Structure formats: structure tokens, C-alpha cells
PDB file of C-alpha atoms in Angstrom:
ATOM      1  CA  MET H1140     -24.089 100.664  27.582  1.00  0.00           C
ATOM      2  CA  ALA H1141     -26.356  98.004  29.076  1.00  0.00           C
ATOM      3  CA  THR H1142     -25.248  96.527  32.371  1.00  0.00           C
ATOM      4  CA  ALA H1143     -24.330  92.854  32.035  1.00  0.00           C
ATOM      5  CA  PRO H1144     -25.558  90.246  34.536  1.00  0.00           C
ATOM      6  CA  LEU H1145     -23.067  89.405  37.266  1.00  0.00           C
ATOM      7  CA  ALA H1146     -21.349  86.047  37.004  1.00  0.00           C
ATOM      8  CA  PRO H1147     -22.295  83.245  39.414  1.00  0.00           C
ATOM      9  CA  VAL H1148     -20.144  82.712  42.497  1.00  0.00           C
ATOM     10  CA  LYS H1149     -19.271  79.488  44.266  1.00  0.00           C
ATOM     11  CA  ILE H1150     -20.343  78.889  47.850  1.00  0.00           C
ATOM     12  CA  ASP H1151     -19.106  75.653  49.469  1.00  0.00           C
ATOM     13  CA  GLY H1152     -18.208  74.330  46.066  1.00  0.00           C
ATOM     14  CA  GLU H1153     -21.629  75.018  44.515  1.00  0.00           C
ATOM     15  CA  GLU H1154     -22.580  77.823  42.196  1.00  0.00           C
ATOM     16  CA  GLU H1155     -25.108  80.343  43.398  1.00  0.00           C
ATOM     17  CA  ALA H1156     -26.328  82.889  40.862  1.00  0.00           C
ATOM     18  CA  ARG H1157     -25.970  86.499  41.851  1.00  0.00           C
ATOM     19  CA  PRO H1158     -29.009  88.626  41.157  1.00  0.00           C
ATOM     20  CA  LYS H1159     -29.071  90.297  37.769  1.00  0.00           C
ATOM     21  CA  THR H1160     -28.878  94.056  37.488  1.00  0.00           C
ATOM     22  CA  MET H1161     -32.286  94.915  36.084  1.00  0.00           C
ATOM     23  CA  ARG H1162     -32.397  96.766  32.786  1.00  0.00           C
ATOM     24  CA  TYR H1163     -35.217  99.020  31.651  1.00  0.00           C
ATOM     25  CA  ALA H1164     -36.067 100.714  28.367  1.00  0.00           C
ATOM     26  CA  ASP H1165     -38.601 103.542  28.671  1.00  0.00           C
ATOM     27  CA  VAL H1166     -40.074 103.319  25.185  1.00  0.00           C
ATOM     28  CA  GLY H1167     -42.593 106.119  25.648  1.00  0.00           C
ATOM     29  CA  ILE H1168     -41.131 109.252  27.225  1.00  0.00           C
ATOM     30  CA  ASN H1169     -41.859 112.864  26.213  1.00  0.00           C
ATOM     31  CA  LEU H1170     -38.501 114.397  27.062  1.00  0.00           C
ATOM     32  CA  THR H1171     -39.176 117.324  24.719  1.00  0.00           C
ATOM     33  CA  ASP H1172     -41.950 118.538  27.013  1.00  0.00           C
ATOM     34  CA  GLY H1173     -41.417 121.948  28.571  1.00  0.00           C
ATOM     35  CA  THR H1174     -41.636 120.640  32.136  1.00  0.00           C
ATOM     36  CA  PHE H1175     -38.143 119.162  31.763  1.00  0.00           C
ATOM     37  CA  SER H1176     -36.949 122.716  31.142  1.00  0.00           C
ATOM     38  CA  GLY H1177     -38.972 124.115  34.035  1.00  0.00           C
ATOM     39  CA  PHE H1178     -41.996 125.362  32.061  1.00  0.00           C
ATOM     40  CA  TYR H1179     -45.438 124.384  33.376  1.00  0.00           C
ATOM     41  CA  ASN H1180     -49.010 125.152  32.298  1.00  0.00           C
ATOM     42  CA  HIS H1181     -47.919 127.187  29.263  1.00  0.00           C
ATOM     43  CA  ARG H1182     -46.347 129.870  31.436  1.00  0.00           C
ATOM     44  CA  LYS H1183     -43.735 132.097  29.808  1.00  0.00           C
ATOM     45  CA  GLU H1184     -41.354 132.064  32.765  1.00  0.00           C
ATOM     46  CA  PRO H1185     -39.763 128.826  34.034  1.00  0.00           C
ATOM     47  CA  SER H1186     -40.401 127.599  37.568  1.00  0.00           C
ATOM     48  CA  HIS H1187     -36.894 126.130  37.707  1.00  0.00           C
ATOM     49  CA  SER H1188     -33.790 125.411  35.649  1.00  0.00           C
ATOM     50  CA  ARG H1189     -33.635 122.809  32.899  1.00  0.00           C
ATOM     51  CA  ASP H1190     -32.983 119.527  34.675  1.00  0.00           C
ATOM     52  CA  LEU H1191     -33.035 116.895  31.948  1.00  0.00           C
ATOM     53  CA  ASP H1192     -29.535 115.770  32.847  1.00  0.00           C
ATOM     54  CA  GLN H1193     -30.659 115.073  36.415  1.00  0.00           C
ATOM     55  CA  VAL H1194     -33.791 113.282  35.154  1.00  0.00           C
ATOM     56  CA  LEU H1195     -31.703 110.916  33.032  1.00  0.00           C
ATOM     57  CA  THR H1196     -29.132 110.422  35.782  1.00  0.00           C
ATOM     58  CA  ARG H1197     -31.848 109.416  38.256  1.00  0.00           C
ATOM     59  CA  ALA H1198     -33.263 106.973  35.724  1.00  0.00           C
ATOM     60  CA  SER H1199     -29.867 105.461  34.968  1.00  0.00           C
ATOM     61  CA  SER H1200     -29.241 104.910  38.681  1.00  0.00           C
ATOM     62  CA  VAL H1201     -32.141 102.420  38.821  1.00  0.00           C
ATOM     63  CA  GLY H1202     -31.272 100.681  35.548  1.00  0.00           C
ATOM     64  CA  VAL H1203     -33.099 102.695  32.877  1.00  0.00           C
ATOM     65  CA  HIS H1204     -30.535 102.545  30.088  1.00  0.00           C
ATOM     66  CA  LYS H1205     -32.633 103.342  26.999  1.00  0.00           C
ATOM     67  CA  PHE H1206     -35.156 106.112  26.287  1.00  0.00           C
ATOM     68  CA  MET H1207     -37.323 106.344  23.180  1.00  0.00           C
ATOM     69  CA  VAL H1208     -38.346 109.978  22.935  1.00  0.00           C
ATOM     70  CA  THR H1209     -41.807 110.502  21.475  1.00  0.00           C
ATOM     71  CA  GLY H1210     -42.370 112.752  18.474  1.00  0.00           C
ATOM     72  CA  SER H1211     -45.926 114.107  18.524  1.00  0.00           C
ATOM     73  CA  ASP H1212     -45.668 116.597  15.641  1.00  0.00           C
ATOM     74  CA  LEU H1213     -42.986 117.757  13.232  1.00  0.00           C
ATOM     75  CA  GLU H1214     -41.412 120.199  15.694  1.00  0.00           C
ATOM     76  CA  GLN H1215     -41.308 117.708  18.563  1.00  0.00           C
ATOM     77  CA  SER H1216     -40.023 114.998  16.239  1.00  0.00           C
ATOM     78  CA  LEU H1217     -37.103 117.251  15.316  1.00  0.00           C
ATOM     79  CA  GLN H1218     -36.509 118.000  18.995  1.00  0.00           C
ATOM     80  CA  ALA H1219     -36.550 114.266  19.752  1.00  0.00           C
ATOM     81  CA  ILE H1220     -33.896 113.713  17.080  1.00  0.00           C
ATOM     82  CA  GLU H1221     -31.765 116.459  18.626  1.00  0.00           C
ATOM     83  CA  LEU H1222     -31.994 114.743  22.009  1.00  0.00           C
ATOM     84  CA  ALA H1223     -30.932 111.484  20.386  1.00  0.00           C
ATOM     85  CA  LYS H1224     -27.872 113.273  19.029  1.00  0.00           C
ATOM     86  CA  GLN H1225     -27.140 114.909  22.382  1.00  0.00           C
ATOM     87  CA  TYR H1226     -27.543 111.724  24.432  1.00  0.00           C
ATOM     88  CA  GLN H1227     -26.070 109.196  22.026  1.00  0.00           C
ATOM     89  CA  GLY H1228     -26.555 105.586  23.019  1.00  0.00           C
ATOM     90  CA  GLN H1229     -29.231 106.509  25.558  1.00  0.00           C
ATOM     91  CA  CYS H1230     -31.932 108.386  23.667  1.00  0.00           C
ATOM     92  CA  TYR H1231     -33.606 107.518  20.394  1.00  0.00           C
ATOM     93  CA  ALA H1232     -36.468 109.223  18.578  1.00  0.00           C
ATOM     94  CA  THR H1233     -39.834 108.502  17.056  1.00  0.00           C
ATOM     95  CA  VAL H1234     -41.167 110.647  14.214  1.00  0.00           C
ATOM     96  CA  GLY H1235     -44.862 111.246  13.598  1.00  0.00           C
ATOM     97  CA  VAL H1236     -47.934 113.362  14.287  1.00  0.00           C
ATOM     98  CA  HIS H1237     -50.222 112.491  17.212  1.00  0.00           C
ATOM     99  CA  PRO H1238     -53.939 112.198  16.367  1.00  0.00           C
ATOM    100  CA  CYS H1239     -54.755 115.150  18.638  1.00  0.00           C
ATOM    101  CA  SER H1240     -52.331 117.230  16.552  1.00  0.00           C
ATOM    102  CA  ALA H1241     -53.537 116.029  13.132  1.00  0.00           C
ATOM    103  CA  ASP H1242     -55.146 119.427  12.483  1.00  0.00           C
ATOM    104  CA  ALA H1243     -51.603 120.599  11.789  1.00  0.00           C
ATOM    105  CA  PHE H1244     -51.859 118.941   8.382  1.00  0.00           C
ATOM    106  CA  GLU H1245     -55.049 120.849   7.594  1.00  0.00           C
ATOM    107  CA  ARG H1246     -53.571 124.155   8.753  1.00  0.00           C
ATOM    108  CA  ALA H1247     -50.171 123.795   7.077  1.00  0.00           C
ATOM    109  CA  SER H1248     -49.482 126.858   4.910  1.00  0.00           C
ATOM    110  CA  ASP H1249     -48.041 124.732   2.078  1.00  0.00           C
ATOM    111  CA  GLY H1250     -50.638 121.986   2.492  1.00  0.00           C
ATOM    112  CA  GLY H1251     -50.803 118.803   4.518  1.00  0.00           C
ATOM    113  CA  ASP H1252     -49.106 116.643   1.907  1.00  0.00           C
ATOM    114  CA  LYS H1253     -46.054 118.929   1.931  1.00  0.00           C
ATOM    115  CA  LEU H1254     -45.911 118.700   5.739  1.00  0.00           C
ATOM    116  CA  LEU H1255     -46.128 114.915   5.492  1.00  0.00           C
ATOM    117  CA  GLU H1256     -43.336 114.884   2.915  1.00  0.00           C
ATOM    118  CA  ASP H1257     -41.170 116.998   5.244  1.00  0.00           C
ATOM    119  CA  LEU H1258     -41.877 114.544   8.052  1.00  0.00           C
ATOM    120  CA  LYS H1259     -40.853 111.635   5.840  1.00  0.00           C
ATOM    121  CA  LYS H1260     -37.599 113.318   4.795  1.00  0.00           C
ATOM    122  CA  LYS H1261     -36.649 114.016   8.417  1.00  0.00           C
ATOM    123  CA  ALA H1262     -37.442 110.415   9.320  1.00  0.00           C
ATOM    124  CA  GLU H1263     -35.360 109.078   6.414  1.00  0.00           C
ATOM    125  CA  GLN H1264     -32.349 111.130   7.467  1.00  0.00           C
ATOM    126  CA  GLY H1265     -32.869 110.125  11.109  1.00  0.00           C
ATOM    127  CA  ILE H1266     -32.950 106.449  10.142  1.00  0.00           C
ATOM    128  CA  LYS H1267     -29.754 106.852   8.121  1.00  0.00           C
ATOM    129  CA  ASP H1268     -28.033 108.556  11.060  1.00  0.00           C
ATOM    130  CA  GLY H1269     -29.289 105.962  13.559  1.00  0.00           C
ATOM    131  CA  TRP H1270     -31.424 108.320  15.665  1.00  0.00           C
ATOM    132  CA  VAL H1271     -34.959 107.372  14.552  1.00  0.00           C
ATOM    133  CA  LYS H1272     -36.269 103.964  15.645  1.00  0.00           C
ATOM    134  CA  ALA H1273     -40.067 104.119  15.228  1.00  0.00           C
ATOM    135  CA  PHE H1274     -42.771 105.898  13.261  1.00  0.00           C
ATOM    136  CA  GLY H1275     -45.256 107.618  15.525  1.00  0.00           C
ATOM    137  CA  GLU H1276     -46.940 108.650  17.623  1.00  0.00           C
ATOM    138  CA  VAL H1277     -49.769 108.021  15.164  1.00  0.00           C
ATOM    139  CA  GLY H1278     -53.286 106.653  15.510  1.00  0.00           C
ATOM    140  CA  LEU H1279     -56.731 107.748  16.647  1.00  0.00           C
ATOM    141  CA  ASP H1280     -58.070 109.409  19.797  1.00  0.00           C
ATOM    142  CA  PHE H1281     -61.857 109.681  19.965  1.00  0.00           C
ATOM    143  CA  ASP H1282     -61.722 110.546  23.675  1.00  0.00           C
ATOM    144  CA  ARG H1283     -60.424 114.034  22.909  1.00  0.00           C
ATOM    145  CA  LEU H1284     -62.245 115.167  19.798  1.00  0.00           C
ATOM    146  CA  GLY H1285     -62.039 118.745  21.039  1.00  0.00           C
ATOM    147  CA  TYR H1286     -58.445 118.756  19.817  1.00  0.00           C
ATOM    148  CA  CYS H1287     -59.107 117.292  16.385  1.00  0.00           C
ATOM    149  CA  GLN H1288     -62.203 116.047  14.570  1.00  0.00           C
ATOM    150  CA  LYS H1289     -62.666 112.344  13.938  1.00  0.00           C
ATOM    151  CA  GLU H1290     -62.616 112.631  10.135  1.00  0.00           C
ATOM    152  CA  VAL H1291     -59.367 114.600  10.171  1.00  0.00           C
ATOM    153  CA  GLN H1292     -57.715 112.070  12.470  1.00  0.00           C
ATOM    154  CA  GLU H1293     -58.772 109.164  10.266  1.00  0.00           C
ATOM    155  CA  LYS H1294     -57.598 110.860   7.062  1.00  0.00           C
ATOM    156  CA  TRP H1295     -54.114 111.615   8.319  1.00  0.00           C
ATOM    157  CA  PHE H1296     -53.670 108.348  10.192  1.00  0.00           C
ATOM    158  CA  GLY H1297     -54.179 106.594   6.872  1.00  0.00           C
ATOM    159  CA  LYS H1298     -51.787 108.912   5.064  1.00  0.00           C
ATOM    160  CA  GLN H1299     -49.133 108.548   7.756  1.00  0.00           C
ATOM    161  CA  LEU H1300     -49.373 104.764   7.530  1.00  0.00           C
ATOM    162  CA  GLU H1301     -48.556 105.035   3.828  1.00  0.00           C
ATOM    163  CA  VAL H1302     -45.348 106.832   4.825  1.00  0.00           C
ATOM    164  CA  ALA H1303     -44.661 104.171   7.465  1.00  0.00           C
ATOM    165  CA  VAL H1304     -44.807 101.528   4.736  1.00  0.00           C
ATOM    166  CA  GLU H1305     -42.159 103.419   2.777  1.00  0.00           C
ATOM    167  CA  LEU H1306     -39.926 103.821   5.824  1.00  0.00           C
ATOM    168  CA  GLN H1307     -40.342 100.244   7.089  1.00  0.00           C
ATOM    169  CA  LEU H1308     -40.063 101.279  10.724  1.00  0.00           C
ATOM    170  CA  PRO H1309     -41.973  99.644  13.569  1.00  0.00           C
ATOM    171  CA  LEU H1310     -44.995 101.721  14.560  1.00  0.00           C
ATOM    172  CA  PHE H1311     -45.527 103.646  17.776  1.00  0.00           C
ATOM    173  CA  LEU H1312     -49.318 103.692  17.976  1.00  0.00           C
ATOM    174  CA  HIS H1313     -52.041 105.527  19.891  1.00  0.00           C
ATOM    175  CA  SER H1314     -55.620 104.233  20.183  1.00  0.00           C
ATOM    176  CA  ARG H1315     -58.225 105.725  22.520  1.00  0.00           C
ATOM    177  CA  ALA H1316     -61.931 104.833  22.306  1.00  0.00           C
ATOM    178  CA  ALA H1317     -61.407 104.148  18.607  1.00  0.00           C
ATOM    179  CA  HIS H1318     -60.573 100.455  18.281  1.00  0.00           C
ATOM    180  CA  SER H1319     -62.852  99.591  15.364  1.00  0.00           C
ATOM    181  CA  SER H1320     -61.873 102.601  13.268  1.00  0.00           C
ATOM    182  CA  PHE H1321     -58.225 102.159  14.262  1.00  0.00           C
ATOM    183  CA  LEU H1322     -58.134  98.583  12.941  1.00  0.00           C
ATOM    184  CA  ALA H1323     -60.198  99.421   9.867  1.00  0.00           C
ATOM    185  CA  ILE H1324     -57.445 101.836   8.793  1.00  0.00           C
ATOM    186  CA  LEU H1325     -54.537  99.712  10.013  1.00  0.00           C
ATOM    187  CA  ARG H1326     -55.490  96.258   8.744  1.00  0.00           C
ATOM    188  CA  PRO H1327     -55.153  96.952   4.988  1.00  0.00           C
ATOM    189  CA  GLN H1328     -51.522  97.966   5.545  1.00  0.00           C
ATOM    190  CA  LEU H1329     -50.433  95.067   7.745  1.00  0.00           C
ATOM    191  CA  SER H1330     -49.080  92.909   4.934  1.00  0.00           C
ATOM    192  CA  ARG H1331     -46.691  95.773   4.140  1.00  0.00           C
ATOM    193  CA  LEU H1332     -45.737  96.430   7.778  1.00  0.00           C
ATOM    194  CA  PRO H1333     -43.938  93.237   8.822  1.00  0.00           C
ATOM    195  CA  ARG H1334     -42.241  94.871  11.842  1.00  0.00           C
ATOM    196  CA  ARG H1335     -45.662  95.737  13.344  1.00  0.00           C
ATOM    197  CA  GLY H1336     -45.102  97.911  16.422  1.00  0.00           C
ATOM    198  CA  LEU H1337     -46.283  98.939  19.854  1.00  0.00           C
ATOM    199  CA  VAL H1338     -49.755 100.095  20.861  1.00  0.00           C
ATOM    200  CA  HIS H1339     -48.548 102.346  23.624  1.00  0.00           C
ATOM    201  CA  SER H1340     -50.253 103.536  26.823  1.00  0.00           C
ATOM    202  CA  PHE H1341     -52.854 100.822  26.385  1.00  0.00           C
ATOM    203  CA  THR H1342     -56.207 101.354  28.108  1.00  0.00           C
ATOM    204  CA  GLY H1343     -58.481  99.210  25.947  1.00  0.00           C
ATOM    205  CA  THR H1344     -60.531  96.134  26.753  1.00  0.00           C
ATOM    206  CA  LEU H1345     -59.380  92.549  27.116  1.00  0.00           C
ATOM    207  CA  SER H1346     -60.841  91.553  23.742  1.00  0.00           C
ATOM    208  CA  GLU H1347     -59.186  94.549  22.058  1.00  0.00           C
ATOM    209  CA  MET H1348     -55.825  93.657  23.556  1.00  0.00           C
ATOM    210  CA  ARG H1349     -56.126  90.064  22.414  1.00  0.00           C
ATOM    211  CA  GLU H1350     -57.059  91.143  18.896  1.00  0.00           C
ATOM    212  CA  LEU H1351     -53.994  93.397  18.692  1.00  0.00           C
ATOM    213  CA  VAL H1352     -51.710  90.664  20.042  1.00  0.00           C
ATOM    214  CA  ASP H1353     -53.152  88.188  17.528  1.00  0.00           C
ATOM    215  CA  LEU H1354     -52.245  90.669  14.777  1.00  0.00           C
ATOM    216  CA  GLY H1355     -48.643  90.727  15.995  1.00  0.00           C
ATOM    217  CA  PHE H1356     -48.554  93.948  18.006  1.00  0.00           C
ATOM    218  CA  HIS H1357     -46.955  94.583  21.386  1.00  0.00           C
ATOM    219  CA  ILE H1358     -48.754  96.321  24.256  1.00  0.00           C
ATOM    220  CA  GLY H1359     -47.240  99.280  26.116  1.00  0.00           C
ATOM    221  CA  ILE H1360     -48.063  99.607  29.822  1.00  0.00           C
ATOM    222  CA  ASN H1361     -47.752 102.760  31.937  1.00  0.00           C
ATOM    223  CA  GLY H1362     -49.651 104.389  34.802  1.00  0.00           C
ATOM    224  CA  CYS H1363     -52.658 105.137  32.592  1.00  0.00           C
ATOM    225  CA  SER H1364     -52.932 101.383  31.954  1.00  0.00           C
ATOM    226  CA  LEU H1365     -53.317 100.717  35.690  1.00  0.00           C
ATOM    227  CA  LYS H1366     -56.216 102.942  36.759  1.00  0.00           C
ATOM    228  CA  THR H1367     -59.136 100.530  37.131  1.00  0.00           C
ATOM    229  CA  GLU H1368     -59.712  96.913  38.080  1.00  0.00           C
ATOM    230  CA  GLU H1369     -60.717  96.271  34.477  1.00  0.00           C
ATOM    231  CA  ASN H1370     -57.354  97.694  33.365  1.00  0.00           C
ATOM    232  CA  LEU H1371     -55.571  95.316  35.740  1.00  0.00           C
ATOM    233  CA  GLU H1372     -57.426  92.316  34.342  1.00  0.00           C
ATOM    234  CA  VAL H1373     -56.220  93.288  30.876  1.00  0.00           C
ATOM    235  CA  VAL H1374     -52.606  93.710  31.996  1.00  0.00           C
ATOM    236  CA  LYS H1375     -52.735  90.306  33.695  1.00  0.00           C
ATOM    237  CA  GLU H1376     -53.452  88.684  30.336  1.00  0.00           C
ATOM    238  CA  VAL H1377     -50.857  90.509  28.223  1.00  0.00           C
ATOM    239  CA  PRO H1378     -48.367  87.800  27.148  1.00  0.00           C
ATOM    240  CA  LEU H1379     -44.867  88.449  28.478  1.00  0.00           C
ATOM    241  CA  ASN H1380     -43.430  88.180  24.986  1.00  0.00           C
ATOM    242  CA  ARG H1381     -45.677  91.073  23.870  1.00  0.00           C
ATOM    243  CA  LEU H1382     -45.243  93.342  26.893  1.00  0.00           C
ATOM    244  CA  GLN H1383     -43.286  96.598  26.940  1.00  0.00           C
ATOM    245  CA  LEU H1384     -42.900  99.159  29.739  1.00  0.00           C
ATOM    246  CA  GLU H1385     -43.037 102.936  29.541  1.00  0.00           C
ATOM    247  CA  THR H1386     -43.828 105.979  31.652  1.00  0.00           C
ATOM    248  CA  ASP H1387     -45.270 108.421  29.072  1.00  0.00           C
ATOM    249  CA  GLY H1388     -43.776 111.076  31.341  1.00  0.00           C
ATOM    250  CA  PRO H1389     -44.334 113.810  32.283  1.00  0.00           C
ATOM    251  CA  TRP H1390     -47.878 112.408  32.262  1.00  0.00           C
ATOM    252  CA  CYS H1391     -49.454 109.048  33.187  1.00  0.00           C
ATOM    253  CA  GLU H1392     -47.961 108.661  36.667  1.00  0.00           C
ATOM    254  CA  ILE H1393     -49.433 106.015  38.966  1.00  0.00           C
ATOM    255  CA  ARG H1394     -51.645 107.963  41.365  1.00  0.00           C
ATOM    256  CA  PRO H1395     -52.901 106.908  44.799  1.00  0.00           C
ATOM    257  CA  SER H1396     -56.420 106.558  43.372  1.00  0.00           C
ATOM    258  CA  HIS H1397     -55.317 104.014  40.764  1.00  0.00           C
ATOM    259  CA  ALA H1398     -56.292 100.386  41.274  1.00  0.00           C
ATOM    260  CA  GLY H1399     -52.700  99.320  40.661  1.00  0.00           C
ATOM    261  CA  THR H1400     -51.417 101.257  43.679  1.00  0.00           C
ATOM    262  CA  LYS H1401     -52.214  98.325  45.981  1.00  0.00           C
ATOM    263  CA  TYR H1402     -49.244  96.494  44.485  1.00  0.00           C
ATOM    264  CA  LEU H1403     -46.881  99.268  45.628  1.00  0.00           C
ATOM    265  CA  GLU H1404     -47.445  98.712  49.339  1.00  0.00           C
ATOM    266  CA  GLY H1405     -44.103  99.019  51.098  1.00  0.00           C
ATOM    267  CA  TYR H1406     -42.370 100.520  48.082  1.00  0.00           C
ATOM    268  CA  GLU H1407     -40.247 103.561  48.898  1.00  0.00           C
ATOM    269  CA  ASP H1408     -39.410 106.133  46.239  1.00  0.00           C
ATOM    270  CA  PRO H1409     -35.644 106.274  45.682  1.00  0.00           C
ATOM    271  CA  PHE H1410     -35.657 110.088  45.470  1.00  0.00           C
ATOM    272  CA  LYS H1411     -37.297 112.904  47.366  1.00  0.00           C
ATOM    273  CA  LYS H1412     -40.208 114.689  45.664  1.00  0.00           C
ATOM    274  CA  VAL H1413     -40.806 118.430  46.016  1.00  0.00           C
ATOM    275  CA  LYS H1414     -43.214 120.956  44.547  1.00  0.00           C
ATOM    276  CA  LYS H1415     -41.933 122.746  41.462  1.00  0.00           C
ATOM    277  CA  GLU H1416     -41.834 126.010  43.419  1.00  0.00           C
ATOM    278  CA  LYS H1417     -39.342 124.381  45.812  1.00  0.00           C
ATOM    279  CA  TRP H1418     -37.299 122.696  43.104  1.00  0.00           C
ATOM    280  CA  GLU H1419     -34.027 121.093  44.087  1.00  0.00           C
ATOM    281  CA  LYS H1420     -31.454 119.818  41.645  1.00  0.00           C
ATOM    282  CA  GLU H1421     -31.386 116.290  43.079  1.00  0.00           C
ATOM    283  CA  ALA H1422     -35.131 115.954  43.782  1.00  0.00           C
ATOM    284  CA  MET H1423     -38.051 114.858  41.638  1.00  0.00           C
ATOM    285  CA  VAL H1424     -40.911 117.272  40.994  1.00  0.00           C
ATOM    286  CA  LYS H1425     -44.290 116.285  42.417  1.00  0.00           C
ATOM    287  CA  GLY H1426     -46.821 115.593  39.685  1.00  0.00           C
ATOM    288  CA  ARG H1427     -44.176 115.369  36.939  1.00  0.00           C
ATOM    289  CA  ASN H1428     -43.715 111.766  35.891  1.00  0.00           C
ATOM    290  CA  GLU H1429     -40.199 110.844  34.830  1.00  0.00           C
ATOM    291  CA  PRO H1430     -38.394 107.689  33.639  1.00  0.00           C
ATOM    292  CA  VAL H1431     -37.207 106.587  37.096  1.00  0.00           C
ATOM    293  CA  GLU H1432     -40.885 105.811  37.805  1.00  0.00           C
ATOM    294  CA  ILE H1433     -40.838 102.922  35.345  1.00  0.00           C
ATOM    295  CA  VAL H1434     -39.775 100.809  38.329  1.00  0.00           C
ATOM    296  CA  ARG H1435     -43.201 101.447  39.869  1.00  0.00           C
ATOM    297  CA  VAL H1436     -44.904 100.367  36.643  1.00  0.00           C
ATOM    298  CA  ALA H1437     -42.877  97.154  36.585  1.00  0.00           C
ATOM    299  CA  LYS H1438     -43.659  96.395  40.229  1.00  0.00           C
ATOM    300  CA  VAL H1439     -47.390  96.776  39.636  1.00  0.00           C
ATOM    301  CA  VAL H1440     -47.256  94.551  36.544  1.00  0.00           C
ATOM    302  CA  SER H1441     -45.302  91.979  38.557  1.00  0.00           C
ATOM    303  CA  GLY H1442     -47.921  92.054  41.303  1.00  0.00           C
ATOM    304  CA  ILE H1443     -50.823  91.761  38.878  1.00  0.00           C
ATOM    305  CA  LYS H1444     -49.283  88.786  37.110  1.00  0.00           C
ATOM    306  CA  GLY H1445     -48.005  87.155  40.291  1.00  0.00           C
ATOM    307  CA  ILE H1446     -44.517  86.653  38.880  1.00  0.00           C
ATOM    308  CA  GLU H1447     -41.042  87.848  39.819  1.00  0.00           C
ATOM    309  CA  LEU H1448     -40.197  91.465  39.098  1.00  0.00           C
ATOM    310  CA  GLU H1449     -37.013  90.371  37.335  1.00  0.00           C
ATOM    311  CA  ASP H1450     -39.019  88.264  34.881  1.00  0.00           C
ATOM    312  CA  VAL H1451     -41.250  91.199  33.931  1.00  0.00           C
ATOM    313  CA  VAL H1452     -38.351  93.609  33.557  1.00  0.00           C
ATOM    314  CA  GLU H1453     -36.131  91.315  31.510  1.00  0.00           C
ATOM    315  CA  ALA H1454     -38.981  90.293  29.193  1.00  0.00           C
ATOM    316  CA  ALA H1455     -39.952  93.918  28.565  1.00  0.00           C
ATOM    317  CA  TRP H1456     -36.312  94.899  27.978  1.00  0.00           C
ATOM    318  CA  ASN H1457     -35.786  92.102  25.459  1.00  0.00           C
ATOM    319  CA  ASN H1458     -39.040  92.909  23.650  1.00  0.00           C
ATOM    320  CA  SER H1459     -38.189  96.612  23.341  1.00  0.00           C
ATOM    321  CA  ILE H1460     -34.602  96.067  22.249  1.00  0.00           C
ATOM    322  CA  GLU H1461     -35.611  93.476  19.665  1.00  0.00           C
ATOM    323  CA  MET H1462     -38.486  95.498  18.200  1.00  0.00           C
ATOM    324  CA  PHE H1463     -36.846  98.920  18.067  1.00  0.00           C
ATOM    325  CA  GLY H1464     -33.155  98.052  17.897  1.00  0.00           C
ATOM    326  CA  LEU H1465     -32.084 100.457  20.610  1.00  0.00           C
ATOM    327  CA  GLY H1466     -28.358 100.164  20.109  1.00  0.00           C
ATOM    328  CA  VAL H1467     -27.526  97.117  22.233  1.00  0.00           C
TER     329      VAL H1467
END
């Protein structure tokens, strides 16, 4: 349940507003990743116990009330739905196949169209049950063609958008070094996708951002969006009514080398961080990004834009809740 703002109090006969409790929605979080069960670098043995409960508790303590768990393939989409069932009212799921995983359609034993149909059926049931709130993560990634060839990505992005039209969900989109091709595939479907969606983990140029905003899309900001001075100039210009916040954990943390770090001067982490080999139940793991770190993202965005942190946080919360309908 979202925390309501505190009522104003009277001092010497005049009302003085108490500060609001800030509310966050992490709309891009990979809670199905093995690191939240202690598995790192594809090792067979865990480095520590499953600590997802502690991860969510830490996040809740700083005001992160909603988590949209990313589905990157059919298996992870099903896992995301299971988390939504387990953490009702907190977690919600996306369903889709990431461009770097689009080869799965080509390799499917019963054919790619059958896999896509299975994905659609799971999404339809998830929508009916209230667990699934977005279609994705879908799009194009030409930065990492070693995972999946360009032509395969383009083919299955187009086919997945056809499913998105049938489902009428907002999109959870991925675009890396592929803006022209991305829009060439997306544009023909826009008249049938009135709910638009979020271009998450945005790292594109200023002109690309403006083009997406003009088409009705929101822009998702996380640590990967804050690496360079050029990135910061883009974030500065993202309209508040199109801004959403995310962590993309366990990846995309804000690192000391990132240009955005200068806006964190004086900020103290609310929890101790330890190496995974020295895991403690109440501590964060160094190098593993988690939802509590969305506060750092918000602080950097606030610094870049030169506006109050509360204004950034409340705008992002309202945008996410309105677009995805996260149970408020």
C-alpha cells in the first residue's frame, strides 16, 4: 500500500506542510536474476542464501513500494509472474523476449510462431489475473550483435509488436544503437498502440529522446543513463511528465566513474555493502544493484535538472502508476 502524504500541522495558528513521504516505483528490475538467489557468474553453487525478501525490505524502507519485474524471455516472464503472485501488491510482471534473446524463436523446437503464441497465452492469463502490466522487454540492440543477429532481432521485434497490439498493454522497450531501425518497425503500429509505453534504460541522443517523447513515449532513467556528460544533457531535457525511474538491477548501478556521480556528493548509503563472499543478511552486496539504489538515481536526476528531489520522485511515481496501473 502506498504511503499517504502527512497532513499539514498548525504552528502559531498557521499551517505548515509536513514533508511528504517519497514514493518510488522501480519499473525496471530483474528480480528473477540468479544473483538474488546467491548465484553469480553462472556458477553452479551459490555464494550465499536467497535474499530477495531482504532486498525488497530494504527498498520498502526508503519508499520503494512498487516493482515491475522484467521478463526477458518466456522462462523469465513466467518467473516474473510467479514473483507477482508471491509478492502481491508489490511486484508486477512484464512479458516478452529481449532482443538479445530473440534467437530463442529461431531455435524453438516447435517453431518461433508457436513460442510466440505461448508467450501471448501466458500474457493473456497474466493480464486477467492482474499480474502482467506491460509487454516487453522487446526492441532492438545493435550494440550486442554477438548475442543475436540484426535481422533476427528485427523480425521478432515486429512479430512481438503484433502480439502487443492484440494484448493492448503498454510497451516496455529496449533500444541500443538502433534508433532508426527501431522506429521503422515501431511507427507502423503506433495507431494501434494508444497506451504507448516506456523506452527503458535510455542511453540515446538528445534528438532521439525528443523524437520518442513527441511520439508519446516515456523515458526510463537508471545508472546506465548517467554515464557521460552527453547522457546528462539528455536527462536534463526529459520532460517531467515523461520521466520514469528504474534501477535495472542487478545491473546498471551508478559507478564512481559515471558523470552523474558528482551529484551524489555527501550522499550516504543507507545500508552497508559487503562482498558476496562475506554476505550478511542485512547488508547489500557490492556490485549487485538493487531497488534501494533508485534513490541515488533520483538524486542525480534532481541535481541535473536543478529541481527538488521530491518533485522528481513524485512526477516519476505518478507517471509509472498512470501508465502501468500498478495497483494503487
